[in-house]
Coordinates of C-alpha atoms in Angstrom, one line a residue:
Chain A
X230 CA 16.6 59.1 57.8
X231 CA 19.7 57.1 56.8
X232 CA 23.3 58.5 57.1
X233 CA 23.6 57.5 52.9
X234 CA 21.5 58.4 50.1
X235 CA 19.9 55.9 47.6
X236 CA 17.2 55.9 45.3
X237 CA 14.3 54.1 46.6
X238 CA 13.6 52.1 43.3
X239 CA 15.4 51.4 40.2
X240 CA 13.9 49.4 37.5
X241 CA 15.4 47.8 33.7
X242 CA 14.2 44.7 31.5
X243 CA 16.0 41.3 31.2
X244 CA 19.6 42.0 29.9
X245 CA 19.9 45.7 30.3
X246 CA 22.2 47.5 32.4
X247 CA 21.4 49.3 35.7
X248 CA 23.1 51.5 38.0
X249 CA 22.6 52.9 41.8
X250 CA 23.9 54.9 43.2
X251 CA 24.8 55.7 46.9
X252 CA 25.5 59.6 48.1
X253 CA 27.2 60.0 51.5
X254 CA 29.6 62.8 52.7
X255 CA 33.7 63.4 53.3
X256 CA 33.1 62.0 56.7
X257 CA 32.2 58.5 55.0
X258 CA 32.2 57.7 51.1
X259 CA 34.5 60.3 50.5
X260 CA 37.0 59.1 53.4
X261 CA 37.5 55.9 52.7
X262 CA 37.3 52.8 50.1
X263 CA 35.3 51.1 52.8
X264 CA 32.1 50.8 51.0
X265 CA 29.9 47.7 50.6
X266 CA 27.0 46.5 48.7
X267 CA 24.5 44.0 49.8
X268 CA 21.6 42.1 48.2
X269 CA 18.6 41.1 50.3
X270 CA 15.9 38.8 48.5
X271 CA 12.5 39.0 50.4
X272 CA 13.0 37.2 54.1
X273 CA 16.7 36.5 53.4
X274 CA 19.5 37.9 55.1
X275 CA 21.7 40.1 53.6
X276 CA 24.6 39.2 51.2
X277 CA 27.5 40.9 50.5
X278 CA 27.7 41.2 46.7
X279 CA 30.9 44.0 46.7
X280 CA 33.6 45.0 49.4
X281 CA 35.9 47.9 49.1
X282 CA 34.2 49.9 46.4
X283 CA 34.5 47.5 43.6
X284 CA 35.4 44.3 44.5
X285 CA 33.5 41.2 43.9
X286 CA 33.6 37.8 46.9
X287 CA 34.5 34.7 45.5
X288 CA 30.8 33.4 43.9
X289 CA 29.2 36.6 43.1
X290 CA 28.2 37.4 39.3
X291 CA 30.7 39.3 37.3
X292 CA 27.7 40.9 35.9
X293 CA 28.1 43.0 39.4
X294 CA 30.4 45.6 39.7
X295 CA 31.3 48.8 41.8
X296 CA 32.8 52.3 42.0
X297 CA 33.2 55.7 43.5
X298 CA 33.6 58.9 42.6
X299 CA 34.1 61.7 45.3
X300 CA 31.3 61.0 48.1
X301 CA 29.5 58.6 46.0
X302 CA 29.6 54.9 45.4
X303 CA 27.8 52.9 42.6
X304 CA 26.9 49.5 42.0
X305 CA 26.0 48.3 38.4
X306 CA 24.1 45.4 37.4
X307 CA 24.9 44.5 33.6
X308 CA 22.9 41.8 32.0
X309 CA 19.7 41.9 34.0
X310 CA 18.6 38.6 35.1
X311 CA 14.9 38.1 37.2
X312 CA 17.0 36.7 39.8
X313 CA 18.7 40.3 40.6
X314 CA 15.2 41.4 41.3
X315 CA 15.7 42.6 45.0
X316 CA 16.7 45.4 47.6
X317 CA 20.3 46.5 47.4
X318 CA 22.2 49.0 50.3
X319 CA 25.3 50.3 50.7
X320 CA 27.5 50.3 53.5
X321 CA 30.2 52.6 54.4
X322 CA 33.0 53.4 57.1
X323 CA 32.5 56.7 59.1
X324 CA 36.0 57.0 60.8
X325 CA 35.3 59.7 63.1
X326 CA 33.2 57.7 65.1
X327 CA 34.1 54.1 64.4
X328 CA 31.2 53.0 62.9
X329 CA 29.5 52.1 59.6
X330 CA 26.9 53.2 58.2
X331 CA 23.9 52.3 55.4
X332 CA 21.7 53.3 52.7
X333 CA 18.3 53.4 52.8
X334 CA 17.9 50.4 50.2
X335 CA 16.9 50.8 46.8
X336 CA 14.2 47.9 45.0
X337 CA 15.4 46.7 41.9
X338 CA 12.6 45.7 39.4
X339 CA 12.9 43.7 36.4
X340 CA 10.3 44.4 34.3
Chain B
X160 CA 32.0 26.7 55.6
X161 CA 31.7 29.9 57.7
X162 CA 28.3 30.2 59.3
X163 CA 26.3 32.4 62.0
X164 CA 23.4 30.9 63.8
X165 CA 21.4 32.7 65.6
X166 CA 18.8 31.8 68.5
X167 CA 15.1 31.7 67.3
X168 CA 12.0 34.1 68.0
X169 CA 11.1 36.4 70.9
X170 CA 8.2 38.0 72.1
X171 CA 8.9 40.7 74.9
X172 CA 6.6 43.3 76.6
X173 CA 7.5 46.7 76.9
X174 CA 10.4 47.3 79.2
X175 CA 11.7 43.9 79.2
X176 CA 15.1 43.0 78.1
X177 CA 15.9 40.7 74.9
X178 CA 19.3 38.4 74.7
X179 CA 20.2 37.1 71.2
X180 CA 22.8 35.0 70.5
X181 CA 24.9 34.3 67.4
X182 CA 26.9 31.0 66.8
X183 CA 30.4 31.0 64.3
X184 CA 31.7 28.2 62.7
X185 CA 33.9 27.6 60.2
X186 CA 36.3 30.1 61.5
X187 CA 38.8 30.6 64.0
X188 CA 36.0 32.6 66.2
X189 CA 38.8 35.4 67.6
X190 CA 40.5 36.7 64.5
X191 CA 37.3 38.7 63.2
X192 CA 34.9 40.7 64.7
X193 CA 31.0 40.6 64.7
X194 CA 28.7 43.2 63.8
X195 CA 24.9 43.7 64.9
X196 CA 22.6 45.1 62.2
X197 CA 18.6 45.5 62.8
X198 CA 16.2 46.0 60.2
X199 CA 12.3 47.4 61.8
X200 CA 9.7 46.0 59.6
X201 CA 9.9 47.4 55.8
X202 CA 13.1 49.3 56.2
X203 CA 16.1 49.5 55.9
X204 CA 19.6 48.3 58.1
X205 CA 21.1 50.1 60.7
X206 CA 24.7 49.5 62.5
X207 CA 24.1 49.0 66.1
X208 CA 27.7 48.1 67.2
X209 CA 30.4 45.8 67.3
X210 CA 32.4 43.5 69.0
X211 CA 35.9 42.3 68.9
X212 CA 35.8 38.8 70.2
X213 CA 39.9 38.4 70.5
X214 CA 39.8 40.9 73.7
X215 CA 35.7 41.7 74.3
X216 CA 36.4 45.1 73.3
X217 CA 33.5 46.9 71.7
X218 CA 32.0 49.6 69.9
X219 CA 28.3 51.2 70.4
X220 CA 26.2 53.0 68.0
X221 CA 25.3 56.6 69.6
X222 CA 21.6 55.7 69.3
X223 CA 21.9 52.3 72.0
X224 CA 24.6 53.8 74.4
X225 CA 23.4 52.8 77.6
X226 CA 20.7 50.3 76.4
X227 CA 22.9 47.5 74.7
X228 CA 25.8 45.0 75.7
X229 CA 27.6 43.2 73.2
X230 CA 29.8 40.0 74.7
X231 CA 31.6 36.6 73.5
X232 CA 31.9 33.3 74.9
X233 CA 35.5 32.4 73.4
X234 CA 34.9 28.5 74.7
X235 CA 31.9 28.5 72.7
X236 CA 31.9 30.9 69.5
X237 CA 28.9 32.5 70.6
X238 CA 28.5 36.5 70.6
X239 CA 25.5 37.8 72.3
X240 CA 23.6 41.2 72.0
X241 CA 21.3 42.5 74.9
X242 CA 19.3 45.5 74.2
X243 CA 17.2 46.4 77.5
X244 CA 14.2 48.7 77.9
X245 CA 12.6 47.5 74.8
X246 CA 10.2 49.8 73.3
X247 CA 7.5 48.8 70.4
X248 CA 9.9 50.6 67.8
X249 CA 12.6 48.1 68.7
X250 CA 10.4 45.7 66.7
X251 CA 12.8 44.3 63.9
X252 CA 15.2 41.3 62.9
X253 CA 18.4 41.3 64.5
X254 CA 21.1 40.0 62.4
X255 CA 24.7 39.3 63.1
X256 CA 27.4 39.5 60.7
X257 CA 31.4 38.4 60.9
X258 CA 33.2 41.6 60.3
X259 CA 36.1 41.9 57.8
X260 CA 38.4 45.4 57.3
X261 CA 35.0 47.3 56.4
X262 CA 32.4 44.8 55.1
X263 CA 30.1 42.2 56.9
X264 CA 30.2 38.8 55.2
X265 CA 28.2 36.2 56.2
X266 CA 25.0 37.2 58.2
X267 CA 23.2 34.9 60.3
X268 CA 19.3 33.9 59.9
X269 CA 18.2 37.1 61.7
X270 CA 16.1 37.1 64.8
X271 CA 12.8 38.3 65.0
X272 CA 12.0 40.3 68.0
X273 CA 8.9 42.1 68.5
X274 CA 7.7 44.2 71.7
X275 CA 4.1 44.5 72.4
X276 CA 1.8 44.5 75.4

């Protein structure tokens, strides 16, 4: 069981807006704005598509953004492409015992 | 441009140990840490620790206390993970990652290790 809470799938059609979110607790999400997002195609490594709740590395889509509201993060994907079609998890600082933890990973299907 | 490279395939029988290692460049090797993350077969990632390469110091996951050794080679940009006593439900990709203030960015290839008999 993972230490943050995602759906496991999350679906919208070509140019639509979609949003996942990413539960955790006061000893992580809600401790810190040290929460991550990552896309992973299938057999890729993982690439970081937000840092520090909402903000976007140099290269990634503006149609990506982040944000947080108590002990949850979200990520939102505006204008839908078939390219966003992948798994997406969270990432977040735990403080108390110097680590950081993940989501479980939620598929993204463009329909 | 920044890269991680890591060391190919490995097949290990139960019990056996597993050394992966994880080449930077593009960087000045001790001003950011690295962070190992697995992923078993059709899940998801988990944190196993992390090393600061500027003084070796490091930092385990509760779950691999006892069973894994993070180090650097400074002369070579190289971090290595060893993970000992393999079982069959250590059976995932290793990945390294350089690690900023809170986020991992970018990850190597990933390293397949499986454990079977």
């Amino acid at each position: 069981q993972s230490a943050l809470t995602q759906p496991a799938s999350v679906s919208g059609s070509p140019g639509q807006s979609i949003t996942i979110s990413c539960t955790g607790s006061t000893s992580d999400v809600g401790s810190n704005n040290y929460v991550s997002w990552y896309q992973q195609h299938p057999g890729k490594s993982p690439k970081l598509v937000i840092y520090d709740v909402s903000n976007r590395p140099s290269g990634v889509s503006d149609r990506f953004s982040g944000s947080k509201s108590a002990n949850t993060a979200s990520l939102t994907i505006s204008g839908l492409q078939t390219e966003d079609e992948a798994d997406y998890y969270c990432s977040s600082y735990r403080p108390s015992t110097i680590s950081w933890v993940f989501g479980g990973g939620t598929k993204v299907t463009v329909l | 441009q920044v890269q991680m490279v890591q060391s190919g395939v490995e097949v290990k029988e139960p019990g056996a140990s597993v050394k992966v290692s994880c080449k930077a460049s593009g960087y000045t090797f001790t001003e950011k840490g690295i962070t190992w993350v697995r992923q078993a077969p059709g899940q998801g990632l988990e944190c196993m620790g992390w090393i600061n390469p500027h003084n070796g110091n490091t930092k385990y996951a509760e779950k691999f206390q006892g069973r894994v050794t993070m180090t650097t080679d400074t002369s070579t940009s190289t971090a290595y993970m060893e993970l000992r006593s393999l079982r069959s439900d250590d059976t995932a990709v290793y990945y390294c990652a350089k690690e900023w203030a809170g986020w991992f960015d970018p990850w190597g290839q990933g390293t397949l290790v499986t454990v079977s008999s």
